[in-house]
Amino acid sequence: MNIRRMGVLFSKEFLYGSRSYIFVFSIVGPIIISIIISLIFGTWLVEKPELGIMDEGRSQLVSMFDGIDSMDNTEYNTITEMREAVETGAVDIGIVIPSDFDDSVLKGEKTEIKAFIWGESTAKNRGIIGVTIANTVRELAGQEAPVEIETITLGESVSIPWNDRLLPLIVLMAIFLGGIMLPSTSIAMEKEKRTIRALMVTPVSIEEIFLAKGIFGFILSFFMGILILVINKAFGTQPLLLTAVLALGAVMAAELGTLLGVYVKDFATIFTIWKSAGIILFAPAIFYMFPRIPEWVGRIFPTFYITQPIVELSQKSGGWTDIATNTFILIAIDIALIFILLFTLRRKQYTAVS
Amino acid sequence: MNIHIIGILISKDLSLFFRKRAILILTLMGFIFYLIIYFVMTVSVDENLEIGLYSPVSLPIFSQIEEEGFEISNVESEELLKEAVLDGSYVVGISIPADVTEKLGSKQKPVISLYFTPDTPQELKDAMEIVVRELAFMQTGQPLAFEVSEEILGQDLTGTPIPPRDRLRPLLAIFILMMEILGLSNLISEEIERHTARALLVTPATVTDIFIAKSIFGIGLAFIQAVLIMTIIGGMNTQPLIVLISLLLGAALATGVSFFISARARDFMSVLAWSLPVLIILIIPSFTIMFPGSVTGWIKVIPTYYLVDTVHRAVNFGSGWGDIWINLLILFGFTVVIFYAGLYMLRRKFR
């Protein structure tokens, strides 16, 4: 294998492959699906109430607000800056805390907070911010709550929101759409246009040609996996580990795409295979949508070993110990696919030039 | 200038446009996709938090709360309260114990139960705890040590909030207009690269005729689509004249930009390559309507800000000429400059 030749082949792949409809579709498709799901299930539109604070003194209220989970808060240096934030809707309510506020509260003297309210802010956001401010000031004044509160969750102990259930499917789609379609269609096109024969009379080997296409598929697949997790804010607490799993998944996708390219001669066959056999790739994600289906059923499918680590790391705050076994199985599948690919390539080499 | 020749040139462009399958499919798919997005978006906004209350004793503050954003309904039994929470009628069920008055009177702390469904977000649970605590403070007559002076900035929409679906209207209009840049740029660049533009010049058509035809075709195509989508999604119900003028200026702006791109691009792929960054920049202002406060004042340097803002204010707030004339004036200025600059670039390419 010659690195320089590989570089030439890869740059050709990058230059012409990035102009194909499949490339555009592999990028646009998962993004659009992800956006639609986010819009339907509301992760984008459900936001916490936002409070803007301009502290004229050094009120303890500011740090007390930081520890409250029911709303987000942002501190501003000037009233003008905060007013502008309220006008644009960056915050629902902006309050000005006067310099002697804490002293007055502690002495039980009446004082005043100036509040700017964004006209388009919803009543519930205004209500939540209002009572939160009142409650925090009472805390500052040392007033003790006259009641104790007990929180009880009804029904099933765990309920997975639909946007979380659909995330594995979107991630798998992002990884496999580009990873499989790009190398396979590129190889099929070379076969259809017979340019693969032209390449075979140059010093490049068949392995180098297929590897260059596979690497391009891997890069797109890996990039799309990361992008979809970023869009869905699902990087969890172990981003490096998650990135490594995505890379292993992208390797599998590119290998399957290249393998498909070895056997398939035209676009139509690739699309038929994609339509009929795609279910095998996405089956584990479907099982995640319906948690009552036993997990062992999912283990039959190779993509389970990508899906489980991704779900564990991105949604369940899991660590290496939770994914180690399945990740090793994933590595084993990747290695096995490389050998299968090399074996089939050697068998097919003659037919490629004939 | 010959009106007959211009008419022929426009019909030629129309047939060429519909012959390019990729562009036609993109246009149709885009149109359908925008409508799907619009119709799947929620039509209403949950203005208030609906709270269920079971209280065997009378607690006036709890049952007659006047705090903005909370709507408390009394429920007859604890079991009914739990059922109502589970079926989604209330975001929280508050259950007051029977001995609450005695305990409060003897300075003991009664335990109030809050019922939630498993998928209630933690921040909402925290917020409800704060609300109940505050109600208890009020019930026991503990005064607040401060007062609030309020100032509403912008139009107060309490009671009539803008649903997410309606916020989408300006975004869809601008998407349709700007996507037309792709189609028109491709059409013109192909004509230049295939030298059919030169062939036209040996006919009685003059350069002026060709450019007038291209301008009418480009503006018309973008404008008709934008008007069509705005009509379907109800964007023409308020201030239709202002919306129409804004869309017309937007269509002219898109045509000017496509003249620029077609002067640079050589084929469909280079049209895509040039168009995408331009489209992304021009579409950014529409996100300020969807996600208020997401961008700062720099957005006003992008010409489409004035289009989006005008459409949003006219469609969602019913703003009249007095409120938006400055926006329209700035948009007109930007459009004239971009349109003539695009035309100049294209003329140079024709020569």
XYZ file of C-alpha atoms in Angstrom:
705
model
C 0.000 0.000 0.000
C 1.408 3.367 -1.045
C 0.534 6.372 1.135
C 1.061 8.940 -1.660
C -1.231 7.067 -4.045
C -3.776 6.695 -1.280
C -3.598 10.457 -0.731
C -4.200 11.117 -4.428
C -7.136 8.709 -4.520
C -8.620 10.169 -1.341
C -8.351 13.750 -2.591
C -10.052 12.677 -5.839
C -12.765 11.034 -3.771
C -13.157 14.137 -1.627
C -13.241 16.467 -4.638
C -15.801 14.545 -6.679
C -17.617 12.605 -3.950
C -18.531 15.775 -2.061
C -20.399 16.975 -5.155
C -22.701 13.997 -5.318
C -26.356 14.084 -4.319
C -25.721 11.164 -1.960
C -23.187 13.278 -0.050
C -25.621 16.187 0.272
C -28.462 13.810 1.161
C -26.341 12.032 3.802
C -25.744 15.364 5.512
C -29.124 17.013 5.028
C -31.304 13.905 5.643
C -30.369 13.153 9.287
C -30.287 16.870 10.163
C -33.808 17.425 8.816
C -35.132 14.288 10.561
C -33.491 15.378 13.804
C -34.948 18.875 13.537
C -38.454 17.566 12.792
C -38.328 15.206 15.777
C -37.058 18.001 18.004
C -39.865 20.251 16.818
C -42.535 17.583 17.270
C -41.370 16.397 20.676
C -40.408 19.827 21.812
C -36.789 19.754 23.036
C -36.119 23.024 21.244
C -39.210 24.802 22.372
C -39.418 23.775 26.006
C -37.181 26.183 27.791
C -36.757 27.194 31.401
C -37.827 30.686 32.433
C -34.904 33.107 32.112
C -34.137 35.788 34.674
C -31.804 38.725 34.022
C -30.129 40.319 37.050
C -28.463 43.717 37.432
C -27.006 43.965 40.903
C -26.262 47.553 41.939
C -24.577 46.386 45.138
C -23.315 43.006 46.243
C -26.505 41.177 47.027
C -26.384 37.575 48.188
C -29.501 37.003 46.111
C -27.364 36.609 42.970
C -25.487 33.582 44.296
C -28.701 32.194 45.789
C -30.352 32.339 42.351
C -27.434 30.324 40.931
C -28.422 27.318 43.017
C -32.029 27.284 41.809
C -32.948 24.758 39.139
C -36.425 26.032 38.259
C -35.075 28.930 36.170
C -31.882 30.080 34.451
C -30.304 33.406 35.246
C -27.841 35.766 33.611
C -26.086 38.702 35.252
C -25.726 42.034 33.431
C -23.388 44.922 34.161
C -25.684 47.777 33.169
C -29.403 48.424 33.129
C -29.221 49.301 29.418
C -27.632 45.946 28.613
C -30.279 44.086 30.585
C -33.123 46.134 29.126
C -31.910 45.235 25.650
C -31.835 41.539 26.613
C -35.428 41.791 27.838
C -36.536 43.609 24.681
C -35.096 40.880 22.437
C -36.488 38.063 24.579
C -33.089 36.775 25.730
C -34.585 36.846 29.259
C -38.227 36.793 30.374
C -37.766 39.215 33.244
C -34.853 41.472 34.162
C -34.592 42.742 37.734
C -32.528 45.570 39.205
C -31.438 44.794 42.763
C -30.745 48.082 44.622
C -27.432 48.456 46.465
C -28.969 48.393 49.967
C -31.387 45.553 49.207
C -29.952 42.900 51.552
C -29.692 45.321 54.492
C -33.272 46.468 54.050
C -34.547 42.881 53.826
C -32.616 41.804 56.922
C -33.881 44.825 58.880
C -37.427 44.123 57.718
C -37.654 47.516 55.985
C -39.674 47.855 52.807
C -37.573 48.042 49.666
C -38.232 47.852 45.940
C -37.048 45.795 42.987
C -37.433 47.196 39.502
C -38.529 44.523 37.011
C -38.498 44.743 33.213
C -40.811 42.156 31.658
C -40.599 40.953 28.069
C -44.033 41.459 26.516
C -44.003 38.085 24.757
C -43.035 36.127 27.873
C -45.660 33.546 28.890
C -47.704 33.963 32.052
C -46.314 30.739 33.542
C -42.712 31.894 33.074
C -43.557 35.208 34.724
C -45.346 33.350 37.530
C -42.477 30.923 38.180
C -39.895 33.727 38.199
C -42.107 35.857 40.448
C -42.611 33.215 43.139
C -38.972 32.102 42.907
C -37.785 35.653 43.579
C -40.242 36.011 46.469
C -39.181 32.666 47.940
C -35.478 33.457 47.649
C -35.918 36.842 49.318
C -37.779 35.113 52.171
C -34.845 32.725 52.474
C -32.478 35.696 52.569
C -34.593 37.277 55.300
C -34.363 34.057 57.308
C -38.058 33.240 57.102
C -38.641 29.543 57.627
C -41.106 27.701 55.369
C -44.211 26.813 57.401
C -44.698 23.497 55.557
C -42.737 20.463 54.492
C -43.135 19.215 50.955
C -43.117 15.620 49.832
C -42.727 14.899 46.110
C -44.360 11.705 44.824
C -43.968 10.324 41.301
C -47.008 8.444 40.076
C -47.091 5.525 37.612
C -44.020 3.795 36.202
C -40.840 4.691 38.032
C -39.002 5.423 34.780
C -40.515 7.089 31.752
C -38.368 7.752 28.726
C -39.445 10.786 26.688
C -40.024 10.082 22.994
C -37.249 12.348 21.798
C -34.810 10.249 23.900
C -36.268 7.022 22.539
C -35.820 8.209 18.971
C -32.261 9.452 19.425
C -30.593 6.035 18.805
C -32.471 5.746 15.505
C -31.383 9.222 14.365
C -27.757 8.571 15.369
C -27.709 5.211 13.574
C -29.227 6.832 10.492
C -26.626 9.586 10.569
C -23.784 7.074 10.875
C -25.006 4.515 8.352
C -26.599 6.691 5.689
C -23.332 8.350 4.663
C -21.071 5.511 5.815
C -22.774 2.912 3.639
C -24.228 4.909 0.779
C -21.198 7.046 -0.054
C -18.592 4.283 -0.634
C -21.083 1.860 -2.199
C -22.560 4.362 -4.666
C -19.124 5.725 -5.492
C -17.832 2.228 -6.290
C -21.010 1.389 -8.235
C -20.580 4.577 -10.260
C -16.941 3.693 -11.059
C -18.183 0.316 -12.250
C -21.037 1.780 -14.292
C -18.795 4.363 -15.967
C -15.999 1.791 -16.206
C -13.523 4.249 -14.680
C -12.494 1.523 -12.236
C -10.861 -0.276 -15.172
C -8.953 2.861 -16.040
C -7.743 3.079 -12.467
C -6.649 -0.545 -12.479
C -4.188 0.053 -15.314
C -2.431 2.690 -13.158
C -0.055 1.642 -10.355
C -2.859 1.774 -7.755
C -4.116 -1.475 -6.272
C -7.762 -2.445 -5.864
C -7.305 -2.324 -2.055
C -6.096 1.286 -2.287
C -9.081 2.314 -4.410
C -11.594 0.742 -2.048
C -9.790 1.953 1.053
C -9.853 5.570 -0.197
C -13.606 5.305 -0.720
C -14.058 3.667 2.663
C -12.077 6.419 4.426
C -14.251 9.075 2.808
C -17.383 7.220 3.981
C -15.872 6.886 7.461
C -15.158 10.623 7.725
C -18.677 11.604 6.680
C -20.245 8.978 8.927
C -18.150 10.007 11.952
C -18.791 13.709 11.366
C -22.549 13.172 11.044
C -22.697 11.080 14.219
C -20.988 13.870 16.155
C -23.144 16.554 14.537
C -26.414 14.796 15.427
C -25.331 14.356 19.039
C -24.347 18.037 19.180
C -27.695 19.124 17.696
C -29.539 16.989 20.254
C -27.281 18.126 23.123
C -26.645 14.470 23.911
C -22.910 14.268 24.517
C -23.370 13.072 28.101
C -20.601 13.116 30.669
C -18.013 11.085 28.706
C -17.607 12.917 25.376
C -14.245 11.321 24.522
C -15.514 7.814 25.094
C -18.640 8.598 23.109
C -16.524 9.983 20.257
C -14.466 6.772 20.263
C -17.647 4.658 20.042
C -18.915 6.837 17.183
C -15.604 6.314 15.386
C -15.924 2.522 15.774
C -19.510 2.727 14.487
C -18.369 4.819 11.542
C -15.700 2.192 10.764
C -18.417 -0.495 10.675
C -20.606 1.641 8.411
C -17.759 2.362 5.982
C -16.746 -1.314 5.911
C -20.306 -2.420 5.161
C -20.571 0.275 2.466
C -17.338 -0.801 0.832
C -18.356 -4.454 1.042
C -21.664 -3.605 -0.610
C -19.738 -1.793 -3.332
C -17.673 -4.913 -4.011
C -20.747 -6.957 -4.865
C -23.188 -4.433 -6.289
C -22.945 -3.077 -9.813
C -25.470 -0.235 -9.940
C -27.353 2.431 -7.981
C -30.717 0.703 -8.224
C -29.473 -2.446 -6.471
C -27.917 -0.387 -3.681
C -31.184 1.430 -3.062
C -33.142 -1.842 -3.137
C -30.769 -3.394 -0.597
C -30.942 -0.245 1.528
C -34.734 -0.302 1.502
C -35.088 -4.009 2.264
C -32.085 -4.724 4.501
C -31.978 -1.334 6.253
C -34.247 -2.767 8.937
C -31.402 -5.051 10.067
C -29.242 -2.022 10.750
C -31.924 -0.038 12.527
C -33.616 -2.873 14.451
C -31.734 -2.237 17.747
C -32.857 1.412 17.659
C -36.452 0.259 17.238
C -36.065 -1.914 20.342
C -34.924 1.171 22.267
C -38.180 2.855 21.309
C -40.136 0.107 23.024
C -38.254 -0.803 26.205
C -40.606 -3.707 26.993
C -39.032 -5.787 24.205
C -36.341 -7.988 25.846
C -32.815 -6.674 25.274
C -31.462 -10.056 24.102
C -33.470 -9.711 20.854
C -31.479 -6.591 19.993
C -28.162 -8.393 20.603
C -28.732 -10.473 17.454
C -28.072 -7.405 15.318
C -24.516 -6.060 14.854
C -25.563 -2.427 15.266
C -26.731 -3.199 18.816
C -23.063 -2.956 19.820
C -22.982 0.650 18.617
C -26.425 1.584 19.911
C -26.018 0.298 23.464
C -22.784 2.219 24.214
C -24.176 5.386 22.619
C -27.412 5.225 24.657
C -25.511 4.339 27.824
C -23.055 7.243 27.457
C -25.354 9.909 26.035
C -28.567 9.276 27.975
C -27.758 7.245 31.077
C -24.510 8.976 32.109
C -22.782 5.587 31.975
C -19.025 4.996 31.934
C -16.488 2.591 30.470
C -17.509 -0.317 32.732
C -21.085 -0.121 31.405
C -20.025 -0.370 27.780
C -16.726 -2.284 27.857
C -18.065 -5.716 26.820
C -20.179 -4.391 23.965
C -17.399 -2.083 22.791
C -14.970 -5.015 22.589
C -17.586 -6.933 20.578
C -17.894 -3.885 18.298
C -14.106 -3.795 17.809
C -14.192 -7.536 17.025
C -16.939 -6.999 14.429
C -14.927 -4.151 12.845
C -11.805 -6.335 12.618
C -13.773 -9.278 11.242
C -15.321 -7.038 8.582
C -11.865 -5.808 7.518
C -10.756 -9.405 6.938
C -13.968 -10.249 5.081
C -13.486 -7.145 2.934
C -9.865 -7.971 2.097
C -10.812 -11.551 1.315
C -13.672 -10.609 -1.010
C -11.556 -7.925 -2.684
C -8.853 -10.427 -3.537
C -11.420 -12.784 -4.963
C -13.073 -9.994 -6.951
C -9.862 -8.338 -8.171
C -9.775 -10.311 -11.376
C -13.401 -9.507 -12.252
C -12.793 -5.805 -11.636
C -10.249 -5.582 -14.427
C -11.724 -8.110 -16.759
C -37.266 47.205 -25.092
C -39.755 44.883 -26.763
C -42.586 43.541 -24.595
C -43.352 40.695 -27.007
C -39.732 39.476 -26.956
C -39.601 39.801 -23.163
C -42.741 37.640 -22.928
C -41.159 34.962 -25.125
C -37.954 35.043 -23.086
C -39.921 34.614 -19.850
C -41.852 31.633 -21.208
C -38.542 30.118 -22.403
C -37.073 30.528 -18.902
C -40.168 28.991 -17.372
C -39.988 25.893 -19.548
C -36.233 25.569 -18.883
C -36.807 25.896 -15.150
C -39.386 23.113 -15.101
C -37.199 20.930 -17.302
C -34.402 20.812 -14.705
C -35.635 17.914 -12.600
C -33.308 18.326 -9.630
C -34.297 21.976 -9.150
C -37.970 21.221 -9.649
C -37.871 18.363 -7.139
C -35.946 20.535 -4.654
C -38.522 23.318 -5.053
C -41.523 21.009 -4.679
C -39.998 19.024 -1.831
C -39.087 22.251 -0.084
C -42.602 23.578 -0.463
C -44.189 20.381 0.896
C -41.589 20.085 3.644
C -42.255 23.656 4.837
C -45.983 23.012 4.953
C -45.482 19.749 6.892
C -43.276 21.529 9.413
C -45.831 24.298 9.786
C -48.761 21.955 10.323
C -46.987 19.658 12.808
C -46.036 22.600 15.021
C -48.179 23.237 18.079
C -51.081 25.550 17.425
C -51.408 26.847 20.964
C -49.204 27.895 23.849
C -49.686 26.577 27.385
C -49.883 29.993 28.981
C -50.757 28.734 32.449
C -49.652 25.840 34.601
C -52.718 23.821 35.451
C -52.615 22.650 39.034
C -54.986 20.222 40.754
C -55.707 20.774 44.443
C -57.229 18.388 46.954
C -57.833 20.129 50.226
C -60.228 18.687 52.830
C -60.064 22.007 54.710
C -60.580 25.509 53.399
C -57.327 27.313 52.496
C -58.396 30.462 50.624
C -54.896 31.420 49.420
C -54.371 28.004 47.831
C -57.761 27.733 46.160
C -58.111 31.356 45.024
C -54.571 32.096 43.922
C -54.273 35.251 41.843
C -50.668 34.733 40.842
C -50.115 35.143 37.097
C -49.525 31.872 35.239
C -51.128 29.425 37.684
C -54.583 27.951 37.317
C -55.723 25.962 40.331
C -58.723 23.609 40.163
C -60.207 21.889 43.193
C -60.509 18.092 43.070
C -62.870 16.125 45.307
C -60.601 13.323 46.490
C -56.951 12.338 46.582
C -57.617 9.370 44.303
C -59.264 11.577 41.680
C -56.334 13.974 41.972
C -53.839 11.177 41.273
C -55.879 9.990 38.287
C -56.116 13.512 36.872
C -52.337 13.983 37.185
C -51.687 10.655 35.494
C -53.995 11.436 32.570
C -52.224 14.767 32.057
C -55.023 17.103 33.188
C -52.677 18.787 35.673
C -48.910 19.262 35.716
C -48.988 18.782 39.477
C -51.492 17.590 42.072
C -51.297 19.255 45.479
C -52.705 17.251 48.359
C -53.248 19.149 51.607
C -53.492 17.064 54.791
C -56.680 17.276 56.902
C -54.776 18.521 59.958
C -53.070 21.420 58.151
C -54.873 24.200 60.047
C -54.208 22.696 63.469
C -50.561 22.091 62.683
C -50.036 25.576 61.296
C -51.797 26.996 64.364
C -49.535 25.048 66.730
C -46.376 26.080 64.797
C -45.808 22.542 63.518
C -44.956 21.843 59.890
C -47.675 19.955 58.027
C -46.527 17.769 55.115
C -47.998 18.726 51.733
C -47.791 16.065 48.998
C -47.089 16.958 45.378
C -47.961 14.380 42.718
C -46.162 14.318 39.371
C -46.020 12.030 36.366
C -42.686 10.263 35.750
C -41.837 12.443 32.751
C -42.199 15.773 34.573
C -38.920 17.681 34.182
C -36.978 18.268 37.400
C -37.053 22.059 36.942
C -40.850 21.990 36.895
C -40.921 19.873 40.072
C -38.597 22.403 41.747
C -40.730 25.287 40.513
C -43.891 23.692 41.916
C -42.239 23.137 45.294
C -41.328 26.830 45.354
C -44.884 27.803 44.391
C -46.399 25.686 47.186
C -43.906 27.009 49.725
C -44.741 30.572 48.693
C -48.480 29.878 48.966
C -47.895 28.491 52.462
C -46.002 31.677 53.423
C -48.911 33.726 52.139
C -51.455 31.492 53.895
C -49.702 32.000 57.232
C -49.691 35.746 56.666
C -45.929 36.249 56.508
C -45.301 39.520 54.657
C -42.811 40.062 51.872
C -40.107 42.621 52.636
C -40.096 44.129 49.148
C -42.284 45.477 46.414
C -41.884 45.148 42.674
C -42.370 47.945 40.168
C -42.980 46.431 36.751
C -42.373 47.735 33.252
C -43.485 45.697 30.250
C -41.146 46.020 27.280
C -42.801 45.550 23.901
C -46.407 44.606 23.340
C -47.829 42.709 26.339
C -49.108 39.420 24.929
C -50.306 37.859 28.191
C -53.454 35.943 27.328
C -52.727 36.053 23.601
C -49.254 34.553 23.182
C -47.849 33.804 19.733
C -47.931 30.022 19.099
C -44.680 28.470 17.783
C -46.485 27.748 14.506
C -47.152 31.446 13.898
C -43.579 32.354 14.762
C -42.616 30.065 11.896
C -44.431 32.132 9.248
C -41.676 34.698 8.537
C -39.134 31.884 8.539
C -41.059 29.929 5.906
C -41.541 32.996 3.726
C -37.837 33.784 3.741
C -36.894 30.126 3.171
C -39.055 29.994 0.071
C -37.699 33.290 -1.247
C -34.079 32.460 -0.592
C -34.292 28.905 -1.937
C -35.297 30.453 -5.226
C -31.759 31.826 -5.427
C -30.667 28.249 -6.205
C -33.048 27.752 -9.110
C -32.501 31.107 -10.728
C -28.709 31.051 -10.341
C -28.566 27.636 -11.943
C -30.757 28.729 -14.827
C -28.646 31.794 -15.628
C -25.249 30.162 -15.079
C -26.196 27.312 -17.428
C -27.211 29.827 -20.051
C -23.853 31.582 -19.769
C -21.776 28.396 -19.735
C -23.622 26.819 -22.658
C -23.340 30.101 -24.579
C -27.082 30.106 -25.284
C -27.097 33.681 -23.945
C -24.848 34.678 -26.852
C -27.120 32.872 -29.254
C -29.980 34.995 -27.956
C -28.046 38.134 -28.832
C -28.027 37.281 -32.517
C -31.856 37.298 -32.407
C -33.812 40.598 -32.245
C -33.602 40.394 -28.414
C -31.351 43.031 -26.844
C -29.258 42.680 -23.670
C -31.826 44.910 -21.915
C -34.676 42.618 -23.026
C -32.804 39.572 -21.717
C -32.132 41.149 -18.329
C -35.636 42.513 -17.939
C -37.006 39.055 -18.750
C -34.638 37.389 -16.273
C -35.552 39.921 -13.564
C -39.300 39.515 -14.093
C -38.974 35.747 -14.193
C -36.826 35.596 -11.029
C -38.877 38.034 -9.005
C -42.152 36.520 -10.202
C -41.173 32.934 -9.427
C -39.958 33.706 -5.915
C -42.809 36.111 -5.189
C -45.605 33.767 -6.331
C -44.276 30.889 -4.249
C -43.860 33.058 -1.166
C -47.360 34.508 -1.548
C -48.782 31.027 -2.066
C -47.206 29.594 1.070
C -48.115 32.668 3.122
C -51.717 32.382 1.969
C -51.891 28.672 2.876
C -50.452 29.251 6.359
C -52.602 32.278 7.058
C -49.887 34.887 6.708
C -52.108 37.114 4.582
C -54.862 37.501 7.162
C -53.477 40.670 8.713
C -51.883 43.620 6.902
C -51.821 41.799 3.519
C -50.537 44.827 1.608
C -47.508 45.243 3.868
C -46.793 41.500 3.633
C -47.107 41.586 -0.168
C -44.746 44.559 -0.511
C -42.229 42.946 1.847
C -42.328 39.696 -0.121
C -41.947 41.567 -3.410
C -38.869 43.365 -2.097
C -37.595 40.038 -0.729
C -38.099 38.410 -4.140
C -36.161 41.223 -5.820
C -33.398 40.845 -3.232
C -33.218 37.095 -3.889
C -33.071 37.758 -7.647
C -30.237 40.262 -7.172
C -28.279 37.734 -5.108
C -28.850 35.035 -7.726
C -27.457 37.393 -10.418
C -24.297 37.660 -8.314
C -24.012 33.891 -7.883
C -24.695 33.086 -11.521
C -21.979 35.537 -12.532
C -19.515 33.440 -10.510
C -20.822 29.866 -10.850
C -20.116 27.507 -13.742
C -22.406 24.532 -13.153
C -25.033 23.178 -10.781
C -22.471 22.075 -8.195
C -20.737 25.435 -8.117
C -24.165 27.100 -7.874
C -24.755 24.922 -4.796
C -21.321 25.713 -3.415
C -21.801 29.493 -3.819
C -25.438 29.504 -2.760
C -25.223 27.542 0.487
C -23.074 30.016 2.477
C -25.103 32.942 1.110
C -28.391 31.188 1.963
C -27.228 30.402 5.478
C -26.289 34.041 6.117
C -29.547 35.372 4.682
C -31.656 32.900 6.648
C -30.049 33.611 10.059
C -32.330 36.602 10.909
C -35.428 34.407 10.737
C -34.159 32.448 13.736
C -34.448 35.566 15.889
C -38.207 35.188 15.574
C -38.232 31.453 16.296
C -35.760 31.698 19.153
C -35.971 35.228 20.552
C -32.810 36.572 22.116
C -30.600 34.008 20.385
C -28.618 36.656 18.490
C -27.496 40.175 19.283
C -27.690 43.520 17.458
C -25.182 42.596 14.716
C -28.016 40.774 12.961
C -29.232 44.139 11.638
C -26.409 44.260 9.088
C -28.027 41.341 7.224
C -30.577 42.739 4.739
C -33.105 39.963 5.312
C -33.463 41.048 8.959
C -35.694 43.891 7.742
C -37.787 41.478 5.693
C -38.242 38.990 8.527
C -38.918 41.649 11.136
C -41.483 43.389 8.931
C -43.339 40.167 8.110
C -43.260 39.072 11.774
C -44.569 42.380 13.060
C -47.242 42.685 10.380
C -48.443 39.083 10.566
C -48.147 38.365 14.288
C -48.733 41.803 15.829
C -50.791 43.480 13.123
C -48.286 46.378 12.968
C -49.222 49.068 10.451
C -47.319 51.380 8.096
C -46.417 53.752 10.919
C -44.539 51.006 12.778
C -42.652 49.390 9.943
C -42.002 52.075 7.299
C -38.373 52.444 8.390
C -37.878 48.686 7.989
C -39.372 48.779 4.498
C -37.247 51.774 3.538
C -34.027 50.039 4.638
C -35.088 46.825 2.889
C -35.824 48.801 -0.271
C -32.372 50.440 -0.086
C -30.598 47.097 0.358
C -32.642 45.554 -2.466
C -31.875 48.348 -4.936
C -28.133 48.197 -4.195
C -27.899 44.381 -4.348
C -30.128 44.097 -7.407
C -28.176 46.644 -9.452
C -24.813 45.320 -8.285
C -25.898 41.796 -9.300
C -27.136 43.069 -12.629
C -23.834 44.885 -13.227
C -21.817 41.736 -12.472
C -23.987 39.663 -14.765
C -23.770 42.184 -17.606
C -19.984 42.068 -17.354
C -20.105 38.282 -17.558
C -22.388 38.479 -20.629
C -19.856 40.598 -22.447
